[in-house]
XYZ file of C-alpha atoms in Angstrom:
534
model
C 127.183 99.106 84.240
C 128.865 96.167 85.934
C 127.771 94.412 89.106
C 129.958 94.543 92.201
C 129.572 92.353 95.273
C 130.715 95.030 97.709
C 130.319 98.809 97.779
C 133.059 100.876 96.204
C 134.457 103.530 98.491
C 133.177 106.414 96.356
C 130.941 106.317 93.263
C 129.926 109.193 90.991
C 126.737 108.746 88.974
C 126.333 111.361 86.238
C 124.501 112.324 83.041
C 121.085 111.230 84.273
C 118.082 112.513 86.187
C 118.381 112.248 89.989
C 115.092 112.472 91.888
C 116.068 114.521 94.922
C 114.290 117.211 96.931
C 117.737 118.650 97.638
C 117.987 119.742 93.971
C 115.027 119.360 91.585
C 117.415 119.730 88.620
C 120.044 117.232 89.811
C 121.720 115.112 87.161
C 124.542 113.629 89.247
C 125.081 112.007 92.635
C 128.043 110.898 94.741
C 127.843 107.846 97.012
C 130.450 107.306 99.689
C 130.681 104.439 102.208
C 127.078 103.384 101.688
C 125.570 106.860 102.032
C 124.538 109.660 99.712
C 127.334 112.246 99.890
C 126.208 114.827 97.299
C 123.606 115.524 94.625
C 123.862 118.289 92.067
C 124.382 119.377 88.487
C 126.448 117.872 85.707
C 128.791 120.832 85.676
C 129.584 120.510 89.352
C 130.139 116.754 88.922
C 133.413 117.470 87.124
C 134.934 118.509 90.438
C 134.369 114.991 91.808
C 135.371 112.954 88.767
C 139.057 112.553 89.585
C 138.574 111.725 93.265
C 136.171 108.791 93.075
C 136.730 105.073 92.748
C 134.060 104.534 90.094
C 132.128 106.665 87.610
C 128.754 105.429 86.364
C 127.467 107.010 83.159
C 123.683 106.998 83.525
C 123.114 107.799 79.850
C 119.933 109.702 80.639
C 118.516 107.161 83.080
C 116.436 108.144 86.123
C 117.758 107.563 89.658
C 115.211 107.334 92.477
C 115.231 106.080 96.045
C 114.718 102.323 96.110
C 111.171 101.291 96.893
C 110.065 99.787 100.204
C 107.326 97.159 100.053
C 105.736 97.487 103.477
C 103.835 94.171 103.518
C 105.330 90.979 102.087
C 105.160 87.255 102.811
C 108.570 86.373 101.434
C 108.553 82.579 101.504
C 105.019 82.380 100.125
C 106.034 84.845 97.409
C 108.974 82.663 96.459
C 106.849 79.521 96.454
C 104.332 81.270 94.192
C 107.131 82.376 91.855
C 108.531 78.860 91.619
C 105.347 76.814 92.150
C 101.722 76.562 91.091
C 100.244 80.007 90.395
C 96.527 80.114 89.613
C 96.164 83.906 89.643
C 95.901 84.066 85.875
C 93.606 81.071 85.421
C 90.570 82.313 83.409
C 88.167 79.581 84.530
C 87.679 76.624 86.854
C 88.549 74.033 84.150
C 91.721 75.967 83.319
C 92.679 76.003 87.009
C 92.108 72.251 87.322
C 94.222 71.690 84.203
C 97.071 73.620 85.797
C 96.743 71.549 88.975
C 96.876 68.359 86.912
C 99.978 69.488 84.999
C 101.735 70.684 88.159
C 101.084 67.404 89.993
C 102.432 65.403 87.072
C 105.564 67.540 86.917
C 106.309 67.266 90.684
C 106.075 63.554 91.508
C 108.478 63.807 94.466
C 106.774 66.641 96.375
C 105.341 65.495 99.698
C 102.663 68.167 99.540
C 101.689 70.120 96.436
C 101.467 73.874 97.081
C 99.576 76.408 94.999
C 98.142 79.871 95.312
C 95.997 82.505 93.669
C 92.610 81.033 92.723
C 89.753 83.503 92.633
C 86.391 81.952 91.916
C 84.781 85.411 91.872
C 86.614 86.023 88.599
C 85.620 82.703 86.989
C 82.542 82.166 84.788
C 81.575 79.196 86.978
C 81.535 81.421 90.087
C 82.628 78.622 92.416
C 85.870 77.107 93.730
C 86.935 73.552 92.851
C 85.383 70.769 94.893
C 87.450 68.380 96.936
C 86.526 65.554 94.552
C 87.733 67.569 91.569
C 91.045 68.267 93.290
C 91.419 64.642 94.385
C 91.011 63.583 90.756
C 93.383 66.252 89.399
C 96.166 65.302 91.826
C 95.681 61.553 91.721
C 94.818 61.580 95.412
C 97.924 63.414 96.612
C 98.044 66.096 99.351
C 97.377 69.556 97.884
C 97.001 72.992 99.475
C 95.600 75.815 97.329
C 95.257 79.217 98.986
C 92.708 81.696 97.693
C 94.148 84.927 96.247
C 93.619 86.740 99.580
C 95.290 83.866 101.524
C 92.412 83.847 104.038
C 90.895 80.590 102.843
C 92.024 77.509 100.971
C 90.791 74.426 99.166
C 92.562 71.132 99.825
C 92.487 67.476 98.893
C 91.276 64.652 101.084
C 94.860 63.432 101.455
C 95.936 66.726 103.025
C 92.948 66.696 105.392
C 94.023 63.242 106.504
C 97.389 64.761 107.523
C 95.716 67.590 109.473
C 93.261 66.035 111.955
C 92.416 69.439 113.437
C 90.747 70.354 110.154
C 88.894 67.075 109.683
C 85.117 66.943 109.426
C 84.664 70.191 107.534
C 82.212 70.451 104.686
C 83.344 70.486 101.081
C 83.920 74.241 100.981
C 86.927 76.555 101.287
C 88.463 76.284 104.740
C 88.689 79.438 106.877
C 89.727 80.291 110.435
C 91.282 77.603 112.612
C 90.699 74.833 110.057
C 92.562 76.839 107.437
C 95.421 77.566 109.833
C 95.682 73.835 110.611
C 95.958 72.725 106.983
C 98.307 75.600 106.140
C 100.640 74.618 108.984
C 100.614 71.024 107.771
C 101.251 72.022 104.156
C 104.066 74.462 104.924
C 105.534 71.977 107.382
C 106.256 69.741 104.390
C 108.540 72.377 102.882
C 112.136 71.439 103.605
C 114.588 74.029 104.954
C 116.411 73.940 101.611
C 113.159 74.570 99.692
C 112.282 77.388 102.053
C 115.650 79.096 101.640
C 115.436 78.726 97.855
C 111.985 80.314 97.878
C 113.166 83.214 100.043
C 116.188 83.757 97.813
C 113.983 83.763 94.709
C 111.568 86.276 96.233
C 114.311 88.663 97.336
C 116.053 88.468 93.960
C 112.761 89.236 92.227
C 112.186 92.198 94.545
C 115.657 93.551 93.785
C 114.983 93.271 90.038
C 112.008 95.604 90.505
C 113.926 98.344 92.312
C 112.751 97.270 95.777
C 115.446 97.904 98.373
C 113.526 96.946 101.529
C 110.706 94.546 102.338
C 108.698 94.322 105.528
C 108.166 90.637 106.243
C 104.814 90.021 107.933
C 105.377 86.695 109.656
C 103.524 84.948 112.458
C 102.611 81.609 113.991
C 99.415 81.331 111.913
C 101.110 82.475 108.700
C 104.587 80.967 108.627
C 106.836 79.864 111.510
C 109.569 81.060 113.811
C 112.157 79.185 111.759
C 110.848 80.822 108.604
C 111.300 84.326 110.048
C 114.697 83.758 111.658
C 115.957 82.002 108.531
C 114.861 84.909 106.351
C 116.460 87.514 108.606
C 119.680 85.497 108.635
C 119.646 85.133 104.827
C 119.121 88.868 104.353
C 121.984 89.654 106.740
C 124.402 87.251 105.067
C 123.699 87.734 101.343
C 123.467 90.882 99.186
C 119.879 91.827 98.487
C 117.012 93.909 99.793
C 116.914 94.789 103.462
C 114.337 92.795 105.436
C 112.460 94.232 108.408
C 110.622 91.467 110.252
C 107.302 91.625 112.083
C 105.920 88.821 114.239
C 102.134 88.607 114.543
C 101.708 87.352 118.096
C 100.528 88.981 121.305
C 103.931 88.451 122.905
C 106.276 91.410 122.714
C 109.118 89.501 124.360
C 108.928 86.692 121.807
C 108.888 89.150 118.916
C 112.053 90.771 120.257
C 113.748 87.379 120.760
C 113.046 86.502 117.107
C 114.659 89.735 115.897
C 111.396 91.384 114.861
C 110.856 95.140 114.790
C 107.464 94.651 116.346
C 104.726 92.285 117.449
C 102.742 93.469 114.479
C 101.902 92.821 110.848
C 99.201 90.220 110.319
C 98.033 90.044 113.922
C 94.467 89.356 112.900
C 91.612 91.470 114.203
C 89.539 90.096 111.309
C 89.943 88.319 107.975
C 89.340 89.380 104.368
C 86.453 90.602 102.244
C 86.991 88.025 99.523
C 86.644 85.161 101.994
C 83.710 86.838 103.823
C 85.793 86.946 107.022
C 86.441 90.699 107.347
C 84.439 91.964 110.337
C 81.717 94.434 109.335
C 79.208 96.613 111.149
C 76.470 95.354 108.827
C 76.141 92.002 106.990
C 77.663 91.308 103.605
C 75.538 92.020 100.559
C 76.049 88.450 99.344
C 76.038 86.570 102.673
C 73.829 86.469 105.768
C 76.541 87.368 108.298
C 78.992 90.166 109.093
C 82.293 88.262 109.206
C 84.563 87.223 112.053
C 86.216 89.086 114.928
C 89.444 87.628 116.340
C 90.371 90.313 118.907
C 88.329 92.737 120.973
C 89.244 96.266 122.069
C 90.599 95.065 125.428
C 92.990 92.665 123.699
C 94.132 95.424 121.355
C 94.697 97.803 124.277
C 96.721 95.323 126.318
C 98.900 94.501 123.309
C 99.572 98.157 122.521
C 100.444 98.824 126.166
C 102.828 95.835 126.300
C 104.581 96.758 123.058
C 104.848 100.445 123.896
C 106.384 99.652 127.275
C 108.782 97.203 125.604
C 109.866 99.773 123.020
C 108.428 97.765 120.128
C 105.874 98.545 117.467
C 102.434 97.026 117.825
C 100.321 96.454 114.775
C 97.205 94.739 113.550
C 95.577 93.352 110.433
C 92.188 95.078 110.165
C 90.037 95.407 107.044
C 86.336 95.681 107.959
C 84.777 98.787 109.522
C 83.955 96.943 112.754
C 87.525 95.626 113.024
C 88.999 99.081 112.456
C 86.730 100.545 115.122
C 87.995 97.853 117.503
C 91.601 98.832 116.758
C 90.910 102.521 117.304
C 89.081 101.888 120.580
C 91.886 99.674 121.836
C 94.705 102.052 120.890
C 92.810 104.976 122.427
C 92.432 103.026 125.668
C 96.184 102.369 125.651
C 96.824 106.078 125.114
C 94.618 106.930 128.072
C 96.730 104.627 130.229
C 100.213 105.519 128.940
C 99.710 109.025 127.586
C 98.955 109.996 124.001
C 102.458 111.299 123.254
C 104.052 107.997 124.233
C 101.694 105.942 122.072
C 102.100 108.299 119.116
C 105.889 108.129 119.391
C 105.809 104.322 119.074
C 104.376 104.580 115.524
C 102.088 101.593 115.799
C 100.675 100.456 112.477
C 97.565 98.964 110.921
C 97.788 96.693 107.894
C 95.261 97.067 105.034
C 92.876 99.503 106.791
C 90.440 99.322 103.897
C 86.969 100.093 105.261
C 87.649 103.352 107.048
C 85.106 105.982 108.094
C 85.731 109.701 108.676
C 85.758 108.926 112.402
C 88.363 106.171 112.197
C 90.512 108.249 109.831
C 90.504 111.094 112.361
C 91.415 108.625 115.103
C 94.352 107.274 113.054
C 95.688 110.824 112.806
C 95.120 111.538 116.499
C 96.811 108.313 117.653
C 99.749 108.488 115.228
C 98.850 105.203 113.535
C 100.548 104.365 110.237
C 98.255 102.973 107.551
C 100.135 100.202 105.745
C 97.989 99.883 102.628
C 97.914 98.069 99.291
C 96.670 100.170 96.341
C 96.699 97.146 94.026
C 93.740 95.781 96.001
C 91.595 98.534 94.512
C 92.990 97.948 91.021
C 92.157 94.256 91.321
C 88.868 94.301 93.247
C 87.498 97.852 93.052
C 85.075 99.423 90.629
C 81.330 99.048 90.210
C 81.616 95.477 88.899
C 84.451 94.311 91.163
C 84.595 91.903 94.076
C 84.177 94.704 96.621
C 80.854 95.742 95.072
C 79.617 92.144 95.059
C 80.572 91.643 98.698
C 79.399 95.001 100.046
C 77.096 96.624 97.520
C 78.155 99.589 95.392
C 77.673 102.279 98.051
C 79.850 100.664 100.717
C 82.399 99.530 98.126
C 82.981 103.129 97.037
C 84.229 104.009 100.526
C 87.133 101.540 100.471
C 90.808 102.476 100.468
C 90.336 106.262 100.935
C 93.961 107.266 100.391
C 93.265 110.959 99.708
C 91.255 111.345 102.914
C 94.039 109.668 104.902
C 96.636 112.058 103.491
C 94.430 115.102 104.075
C 94.048 114.048 107.721
C 97.809 113.698 108.129
C 97.861 109.905 108.497
C 101.276 108.438 107.513
C 100.962 106.039 104.562
C 103.250 103.127 103.707
C 102.553 101.237 100.479
C 102.997 97.519 99.918
C 101.703 94.567 97.942
C 100.815 91.855 100.475
C 102.630 89.618 97.994
C 101.717 86.973 96.940
C 98.154 88.339 97.278
C 99.089 90.924 94.647
C 102.446 90.867 92.850
C 105.536 92.818 93.785
C 105.072 95.774 91.416
C 106.109 99.153 92.842
C 105.396 101.423 89.884
C 102.121 99.594 89.309
C 101.279 100.257 92.959
C 101.980 103.979 92.563
C 99.810 104.006 89.428
C 96.977 102.202 91.250
C 96.915 104.894 93.955
C 97.081 107.780 91.476
C 94.333 106.279 89.303
C 92.158 104.763 92.031
C 88.896 103.366 90.643
C 87.030 105.784 92.932
C 88.217 109.242 91.789
C 87.816 110.997 95.156
C 90.321 108.569 96.709
C 93.105 109.338 94.203
C 96.361 110.911 95.339
C 99.102 112.569 93.317
C 101.840 110.441 91.795
C 104.293 112.336 93.958
C 102.387 111.491 97.161
C 102.011 107.854 96.110
C 105.713 107.610 95.245
C 106.615 109.091 98.638
C 104.385 106.545 100.414
C 106.184 103.721 98.603
C 109.683 105.018 99.339
C 110.067 107.321 102.334
C 106.767 106.143 103.830
C 108.067 102.625 104.310
C 111.101 103.894 106.207
C 108.998 106.180 108.370
C 106.796 103.195 109.184
C 109.782 101.581 110.920
C 110.778 104.763 112.726
C 113.399 106.077 110.297
C 112.938 109.650 109.060
C 116.395 109.932 107.510
C 115.982 107.462 104.653
C 113.988 106.727 101.518
C 115.087 109.980 99.903
C 118.221 110.931 97.952
C 119.772 113.646 100.114
C 123.239 113.851 101.686
C 123.504 111.630 104.740
C 120.746 109.223 103.704
C 121.444 105.513 103.101
C 122.498 104.846 99.512
C 119.460 102.733 98.671
C 118.536 103.654 95.112
C 117.366 102.286 91.785
C 118.215 103.271 88.218
C 115.407 103.260 85.633
C 114.960 103.473 81.890
C 111.818 105.510 81.340
C 110.193 108.153 79.171
C 110.002 111.885 79.738
C 109.536 112.990 83.333
C 106.539 115.098 84.291
C 105.357 116.989 87.345
C 101.749 116.630 88.331
C 99.954 119.935 88.843
C 99.044 120.674 92.480
C 95.312 120.047 92.276
C 92.988 117.069 92.548
C 92.797 116.342 88.820
C 95.265 113.556 88.134
C 95.157 114.155 84.381
C 96.854 117.572 84.692
C 100.595 117.394 84.232
C 103.420 119.877 83.828
C 106.798 119.421 82.199
C 107.865 122.963 83.057
C 111.127 122.781 85.053
C 110.267 126.098 86.679
C 107.871 124.161 88.921
C 110.936 123.393 91.031
C 109.636 119.904 91.779
C 111.539 116.747 90.764
C 109.792 115.006 87.899
C 108.507 111.441 87.892
C 107.533 109.071 85.067
C 104.151 109.534 83.405
C 102.121 106.660 84.851
C 98.957 107.236 82.834
C 97.291 103.811 82.340
C 98.389 102.253 79.089
C 101.868 103.752 79.184
C 104.848 101.456 79.704
C 106.106 101.409 83.270
C 109.760 102.218 84.025
C 112.233 99.345 83.683
C 114.766 98.757 86.449
C 118.385 98.744 85.296
C 120.142 98.574 88.646
C 119.270 98.352 92.344
C 121.687 99.401 95.071
C 121.228 98.819 98.813
C 123.583 100.497 101.272
C 125.947 101.304 98.418
C 126.085 97.660 97.333
C 124.754 96.671 93.916
C 122.199 93.882 94.386
C 120.759 93.790 90.863
C 121.928 94.688 87.365
C 119.700 94.036 84.366
C 121.551 91.752 81.931
C 123.053 93.722 79.065
C 123.320 96.965 81.017
């Protein structure tokens, strides 16, 4: 397979496995002018062979819709890919050693940037002190975001550059102090560095079969220039599509910036790891119940403004109290504007982790999309995980109830929140199918749909994310093992390879098995990634 910079007029892919509801036995596909034109059998493909511009021999490879990652911070992802990544550090001394090596290797950087520390996973059980970071950097400005990006540790030199954060105790910074130091740190990134980071993140996404990312930008997370620069880059260069969201209570400003909505990380609360998610009852390991940033009236007014402006509204909400606030606010907006109008706008909630049966039912009633991250459970779930330490085992078992959401009819869109967890679409599907809490597991097919078609539906497109005639030609080609069809019951371990099931097969994602490897990614008929040697 060779890479092309522009779409051929007509391409025939044949001798593979094409994952399409239009034909569960499809082995061939025709793409014409950036759209799927036909899917069908190998025998029927002969009729197209002489009339196409290019024939691609799949050699048994699997073709699926390209994935959509519904929650990404693109620049931060690129900076993590090219900068200091502490996510794999096994201990506090190992993290400090990485800081020391990174500082020595980057003598010209105005501010040192790093991400991914997680003291809950370290034997020492504590983050680095300011004095330890001052020593490791030789007194230079350093910003280190926690893995959930809701708190950070910094050096004295960076605090000196951010007066709004001065005077805080030697502990991870949260809230306004964190936003102040983050703005100062990211402000030191030059436009050229920012563009390079965005380019690196999008190229990495393409190499994983991701055809679309939803950028969750905002004034407390990135900047207006960051969002507009990313949207411009995506429009000008081949790569994944980028749908932008702007997290500010200003629908007009979101529209001016080219965003699909005033949504994404518009914070109703914070995160569990940083003890800032807003709970109905105090944390198990702290004497408070987190922080609330918006009340139900603020949510209602924002939903009304966005609905009337024809834009999506959306909120970041993790704790049960925060999710109740969102539901109350959206319901109040529906009472003012009419339920049908609010439902039609497809407003969305990011993360939506600590749901109750009542809030799940309200999501379904109000037409809210749950934009969720299954890798959070893989990373922090289980009886010994961070969730259990923060909440106690009983409350922790209620988190991320994907099966209950699907049963209620709530639309799901899967993402990573990268760089909080890595871009990893098949790993995300596996995490949902093998949730650490068995009653929350969903089928591989349902998880795959949430990570492909679900992301398109979350932006109001019902005609994409699936390989059927007329759909955008956004697809990925994979080298993988035998395809299987999961049996239609709640036991994930039951599989069927019987083609009479009439359901397109998917890779066996049983933990321990190798995940599919992306060979090619195509967006709108244009090849944006080819694995070297293919």
